[in-house]
Amino acid sequence: MGVQLERLWGHVSLLTLCLAVILAACRERPPQLELTEAGYLSLPEGFLPSGLSTSGDDVLLWSATGQGLLRIRQGDGTAELLAIPDVAVVGAALPFANSDDWVALIGGDEPRLVWGGRDGTIRNNVAVNVPGHVTAAVYHRPTWFVGVVDRDVSQVYAMDPETGHASLIWRLADAGSTHRLDMSFSAAGVLLTSPRAPFVIRRLSEQGEVDFETGPARVPGLEEHFASAPAAEWRSLPAVEFPGGLIQTLSDLRSDRRVLVLYSPDGTPLRFTPVRAPMAVVGACGTPMSVSHLLAIRSGQGIELVRYRWRWAHT
């Protein structure tokens, strides 16, 4: 099913969100990360996205509630809804440029990897051989990183997509309800984000080594921001990597308040910006070294995928 994006992308007056960023080696006046809204896409009614991946400027969103995949082709201006009914997709990817092929990882206690094409037909199906409950997955060609919760232990496996064979590369024993980790793409491997306080972000290499561990706790002033709304009432979305560093969205479960936290490329916390709007930065499109837009999900009358142009501005 194709929908012309030119009918759905809305163009708005310039809306600029500035994050003042203090860099370790900066000029007398630090640069600002300037985000300018370039347009938005209204998602099909009832489609609740739980994650996305990109290939160049194409975007693939998936639903963990049995609504399938939504592929947005910015090149020819179409959006296609690919039905994979009654399954929880925890990760998906467009493995080949300029191709109709897609691949999705179905989570749960009996995970599997499925391949399909433009018509939504599943052409291949491989069992994923990992113990425990699969909650997240990220494709980093040619490997899948698979996040597993087994009792109170978070684990990450590196999986061969051809055979389904997976090797344990990292584990974290963590009592209580904070053991689940969300995953997102990094050029160096994968980002692991704790959705609950203290909202820790770890960057994991392809070999399973932790390059850095960071979080918003050391950002000046953020603790006071939580004074009227305890951190236990907030959740973090998966961190997003772009050439300027990382962006983490913290969401107040009781209101439309959001906090965007900016980190340097090495994970150093820099600054936070409160946002009174139901939005979250969820991805970037382009190439890892040349990101053309940051992507956000915004809710209101419906759910929208919003594109932001970004640049460093020196004042």
PDB file of N, CA, C and O in Angstrom, residues 33-68:
ATOM      1  N   LEU A  33      23.617  23.667  19.136  1.00  0.00           N
ATOM      2  CA  LEU A  33      23.007  22.698  18.236  1.00  0.00           C
ATOM      3  C   LEU A  33      21.645  23.249  17.850  1.00  0.00           C
ATOM      4  O   LEU A  33      20.755  23.376  18.687  1.00  0.00           O
ATOM      5  N   GLU A  34      21.490  23.580  16.576  1.00  0.00           N
ATOM      6  CA  GLU A  34      20.263  24.213  16.098  1.00  0.00           C
ATOM      7  C   GLU A  34      19.453  23.202  15.306  1.00  0.00           C
ATOM      8  O   GLU A  34      19.919  22.652  14.313  1.00  0.00           O
ATOM      9  N   LEU A  35      18.238  22.934  15.775  1.00  0.00           N
ATOM     10  CA  LEU A  35      17.329  22.013  15.106  1.00  0.00           C
ATOM     11  C   LEU A  35      16.185  22.808  14.499  1.00  0.00           C
ATOM     12  O   LEU A  35      15.473  23.515  15.206  1.00  0.00           O
ATOM     13  N   THR A  36      16.019  22.697  13.178  1.00  0.00           N
ATOM     14  CA  THR A  36      14.961  23.410  12.472  1.00  0.00           C
ATOM     15  C   THR A  36      14.005  22.410  11.852  1.00  0.00           C
ATOM     16  O   THR A  36      14.416  21.544  11.075  1.00  0.00           O
ATOM     17  N   GLU A  37      12.727  22.508  12.208  1.00  0.00           N
ATOM     18  CA  GLU A  37      11.742  21.560  11.690  1.00  0.00           C
ATOM     19  C   GLU A  37      11.610  21.721  10.186  1.00  0.00           C
ATOM     20  O   GLU A  37      11.329  22.805   9.676  1.00  0.00           O
ATOM     21  N   ALA A  38      11.823  20.599   9.468  1.00  0.00           N
ATOM     22  CA  ALA A  38      11.769  20.614   8.011  1.00  0.00           C
ATOM     23  C   ALA A  38      10.461  20.060   7.465  1.00  0.00           C
ATOM     24  O   ALA A  38      10.118  20.301   6.302  1.00  0.00           O
ATOM     25  N   GLY A  39       9.722  19.330   8.267  1.00  0.00           N
ATOM     26  CA  GLY A  39       8.456  18.765   7.810  1.00  0.00           C
ATOM     27  C   GLY A  39       8.053  17.603   8.685  1.00  0.00           C
ATOM     28  O   GLY A  39       8.800  17.179   9.570  1.00  0.00           O
ATOM     29  N   TYR A  40       6.848  17.083   8.448  1.00  0.00           N
ATOM     30  CA  TYR A  40       6.379  15.966   9.249  1.00  0.00           C
ATOM     31  C   TYR A  40       5.513  15.049   8.401  1.00  0.00           C
ATOM     32  O   TYR A  40       4.930  15.453   7.394  1.00  0.00           O
ATOM     33  N   LEU A  41       5.434  13.802   8.830  1.00  0.00           N
ATOM     34  CA  LEU A  41       4.618  12.786   8.178  1.00  0.00           C
ATOM     35  C   LEU A  41       3.602  12.264   9.174  1.00  0.00           C
ATOM     36  O   LEU A  41       3.959  11.810  10.255  1.00  0.00           O
ATOM     37  N   SER A  42       2.317  12.362   8.841  1.00  0.00           N
ATOM     38  CA  SER A  42       1.274  11.782   9.682  1.00  0.00           C
ATOM     39  C   SER A  42       1.238  10.274   9.455  1.00  0.00           C
ATOM     40  O   SER A  42       1.062   9.807   8.330  1.00  0.00           O
ATOM     41  N   LEU A  43       1.441   9.507  10.521  1.00  0.00           N
ATOM     42  CA  LEU A  43       1.457   8.057  10.403  1.00  0.00           C
ATOM     43  C   LEU A  43       0.032   7.526  10.268  1.00  0.00           C
ATOM     44  O   LEU A  43      -0.929   8.181  10.698  1.00  0.00           O
ATOM     45  N   PRO A  44      -0.131   6.356   9.659  1.00  0.00           N
ATOM     46  CA  PRO A  44      -1.480   5.795   9.509  1.00  0.00           C
ATOM     47  C   PRO A  44      -2.186   5.676  10.857  1.00  0.00           C
ATOM     48  O   PRO A  44      -1.566   5.363  11.875  1.00  0.00           O
ATOM     49  N   GLU A  45      -3.484   5.903  10.859  1.00  0.00           N
ATOM     50  CA  GLU A  45      -4.257   5.843  12.090  1.00  0.00           C
ATOM     51  C   GLU A  45      -4.133   4.469  12.733  1.00  0.00           C
ATOM     52  O   GLU A  45      -4.273   3.436  12.070  1.00  0.00           O
ATOM     53  N   GLY A  46      -3.827   4.469  14.014  1.00  0.00           N
ATOM     54  CA  GLY A  46      -3.712   3.221  14.745  1.00  0.00           C
ATOM     55  C   GLY A  46      -2.336   2.606  14.750  1.00  0.00           C
ATOM     56  O   GLY A  46      -2.090   1.647  15.482  1.00  0.00           O
ATOM     57  N   PHE A  47      -1.401   3.139  13.938  1.00  0.00           N
ATOM     58  CA  PHE A  47      -0.045   2.589  13.916  1.00  0.00           C
ATOM     59  C   PHE A  47       0.748   3.203  15.060  1.00  0.00           C
ATOM     60  O   PHE A  47       0.961   4.417  15.104  1.00  0.00           O
ATOM     61  N   LEU A  48       1.189   2.363  16.001  1.00  0.00           N
ATOM     62  CA  LEU A  48       1.925   2.826  17.176  1.00  0.00           C
ATOM     63  C   LEU A  48       3.376   2.383  17.059  1.00  0.00           C
ATOM     64  O   LEU A  48       3.703   1.221  17.321  1.00  0.00           O
ATOM     65  N   PRO A  49       4.280   3.269  16.646  1.00  0.00           N
ATOM     66  CA  PRO A  49       5.666   2.859  16.443  1.00  0.00           C
ATOM     67  C   PRO A  49       6.376   2.604  17.764  1.00  0.00           C
ATOM     68  O   PRO A  49       6.170   3.312  18.751  1.00  0.00           O
ATOM     69  N   SER A  50       7.211   1.572  17.794  1.00  0.00           N
ATOM     70  CA  SER A  50       8.022   1.296  18.975  1.00  0.00           C
ATOM     71  C   SER A  50       9.508   1.390  18.678  1.00  0.00           C
ATOM     72  O   SER A  50      10.323   1.263  19.597  1.00  0.00           O
ATOM     73  N   GLY A  51       9.881   1.609  17.423  1.00  0.00           N
ATOM     74  CA  GLY A  51      11.285   1.766  17.061  1.00  0.00           C
ATOM     75  C   GLY A  51      11.418   2.051  15.585  1.00  0.00           C
ATOM     76  O   GLY A  51      10.458   1.932  14.816  1.00  0.00           O
ATOM     77  N   LEU A  52      12.633   2.458  15.187  1.00  0.00           N
ATOM     78  CA  LEU A  52      12.873   2.694  13.764  1.00  0.00           C
ATOM     79  C   LEU A  52      14.330   2.443  13.447  1.00  0.00           C
ATOM     80  O   LEU A  52      15.203   2.463  14.314  1.00  0.00           O
ATOM     81  N   SER A  53      14.588   2.197  12.175  1.00  0.00           N
ATOM     82  CA  SER A  53      15.949   2.129  11.648  1.00  0.00           C
ATOM     83  C   SER A  53      15.955   2.864  10.319  1.00  0.00           C
ATOM     84  O   SER A  53      14.897   3.145   9.743  1.00  0.00           O
ATOM     85  N   THR A  54      17.133   3.206   9.838  1.00  0.00           N
ATOM     86  CA  THR A  54      17.248   3.943   8.588  1.00  0.00           C
ATOM     87  C   THR A  54      18.271   3.286   7.670  1.00  0.00           C
ATOM     88  O   THR A  54      19.169   2.571   8.122  1.00  0.00           O
ATOM     89  N   SER A  55      18.109   3.531   6.384  1.00  0.00           N
ATOM     90  CA  SER A  55      19.080   3.130   5.374  1.00  0.00           C
ATOM     91  C   SER A  55      19.179   4.285   4.402  1.00  0.00           C
ATOM     92  O   SER A  55      18.274   4.501   3.594  1.00  0.00           O
ATOM     93  N   GLY A  56      20.256   5.069   4.504  1.00  0.00           N
ATOM     94  CA  GLY A  56      20.315   6.309   3.753  1.00  0.00           C
ATOM     95  C   GLY A  56      19.220   7.236   4.245  1.00  0.00           C
ATOM     96  O   GLY A  56      19.128   7.518   5.437  1.00  0.00           O
ATOM     97  N   ASP A  57      18.355   7.667   3.328  1.00  0.00           N
ATOM     98  CA  ASP A  57      17.241   8.531   3.713  1.00  0.00           C
ATOM     99  C   ASP A  57      15.932   7.765   3.867  1.00  0.00           C
ATOM    100  O   ASP A  57      14.901   8.367   4.152  1.00  0.00           O
ATOM    101  N   ASP A  58      15.936   6.444   3.664  1.00  0.00           N
ATOM    102  CA  ASP A  58      14.736   5.644   3.873  1.00  0.00           C
ATOM    103  C   ASP A  58      14.593   5.295   5.353  1.00  0.00           C
ATOM    104  O   ASP A  58      15.595   5.084   6.052  1.00  0.00           O
ATOM    105  N   VAL A  59      13.348   5.227   5.807  1.00  0.00           N
ATOM    106  CA  VAL A  59      13.060   4.977   7.224  1.00  0.00           C
ATOM    107  C   VAL A  59      12.148   3.760   7.332  1.00  0.00           C
ATOM    108  O   VAL A  59      11.197   3.605   6.571  1.00  0.00           O
ATOM    109  N   LEU A  60      12.450   2.890   8.286  1.00  0.00           N
ATOM    110  CA  LEU A  60      11.617   1.718   8.557  1.00  0.00           C
ATOM    111  C   LEU A  60      11.194   1.775  10.022  1.00  0.00           C
ATOM    112  O   LEU A  60      12.030   1.753  10.923  1.00  0.00           O
ATOM    113  N   LEU A  61       9.882   1.896  10.254  1.00  0.00           N
ATOM    114  CA  LEU A  61       9.338   1.889  11.611  1.00  0.00           C
ATOM    115  C   LEU A  61       8.676   0.547  11.868  1.00  0.00           C
ATOM    116  O   LEU A  61       8.137  -0.071  10.950  1.00  0.00           O
ATOM    117  N   TRP A  62       8.704   0.118  13.135  1.00  0.00           N
ATOM    118  CA  TRP A  62       8.029  -1.129  13.462  1.00  0.00           C
ATOM    119  C   TRP A  62       7.174  -0.949  14.706  1.00  0.00           C
ATOM    120  O   TRP A  62       7.347  -0.014  15.483  1.00  0.00           O
ATOM    121  N   SER A  63       6.236  -1.872  14.849  1.00  0.00           N
ATOM    122  CA  SER A  63       5.313  -1.867  15.971  1.00  0.00           C
ATOM    123  C   SER A  63       5.492  -3.143  16.769  1.00  0.00           C
ATOM    124  O   SER A  63       5.614  -4.222  16.196  1.00  0.00           O
ATOM    125  N   ALA A  64       5.522  -3.001  18.091  1.00  0.00           N
ATOM    126  CA  ALA A  64       5.622  -4.170  18.964  1.00  0.00           C
ATOM    127  C   ALA A  64       4.249  -4.707  19.346  1.00  0.00           C
ATOM    128  O   ALA A  64       4.148  -5.632  20.149  1.00  0.00           O
ATOM    129  N   THR A  65       3.201  -4.131  18.775  1.00  0.00           N
ATOM    130  CA  THR A  65       1.838  -4.531  19.138  1.00  0.00           C
ATOM    131  C   THR A  65       1.102  -5.164  17.960  1.00  0.00           C
ATOM    132  O   THR A  65      -0.118  -5.062  17.847  1.00  0.00           O
ATOM    133  N   GLY A  66       1.839  -5.800  17.046  1.00  0.00           N
ATOM    134  CA  GLY A  66       1.201  -6.569  15.989  1.00  0.00           C
ATOM    135  C   GLY A  66       0.714  -5.771  14.798  1.00  0.00           C
ATOM    136  O   GLY A  66      -0.144  -6.247  14.052  1.00  0.00           O
ATOM    137  N   GLN A  67       1.267  -4.551  14.595  1.00  0.00           N
ATOM    138  CA  GLN A  67       0.811  -3.726  13.473  1.00  0.00           C
ATOM    139  C   GLN A  67       1.792  -3.726  12.301  1.00  0.00           C
ATOM    140  O   GLN A  67       1.599  -2.991  11.345  1.00  0.00           O
ATOM    141  N   GLY A  68       2.836  -4.545  12.379  1.00  0.00           N
ATOM    142  CA  GLY A  68       3.731  -4.701  11.253  1.00  0.00           C
ATOM    143  C   GLY A  68       4.788  -3.624  11.131  1.00  0.00           C
ATOM    144  O   GLY A  68       5.237  -3.040  12.121  1.00  0.00           O
TER     145      GLY A  68
END
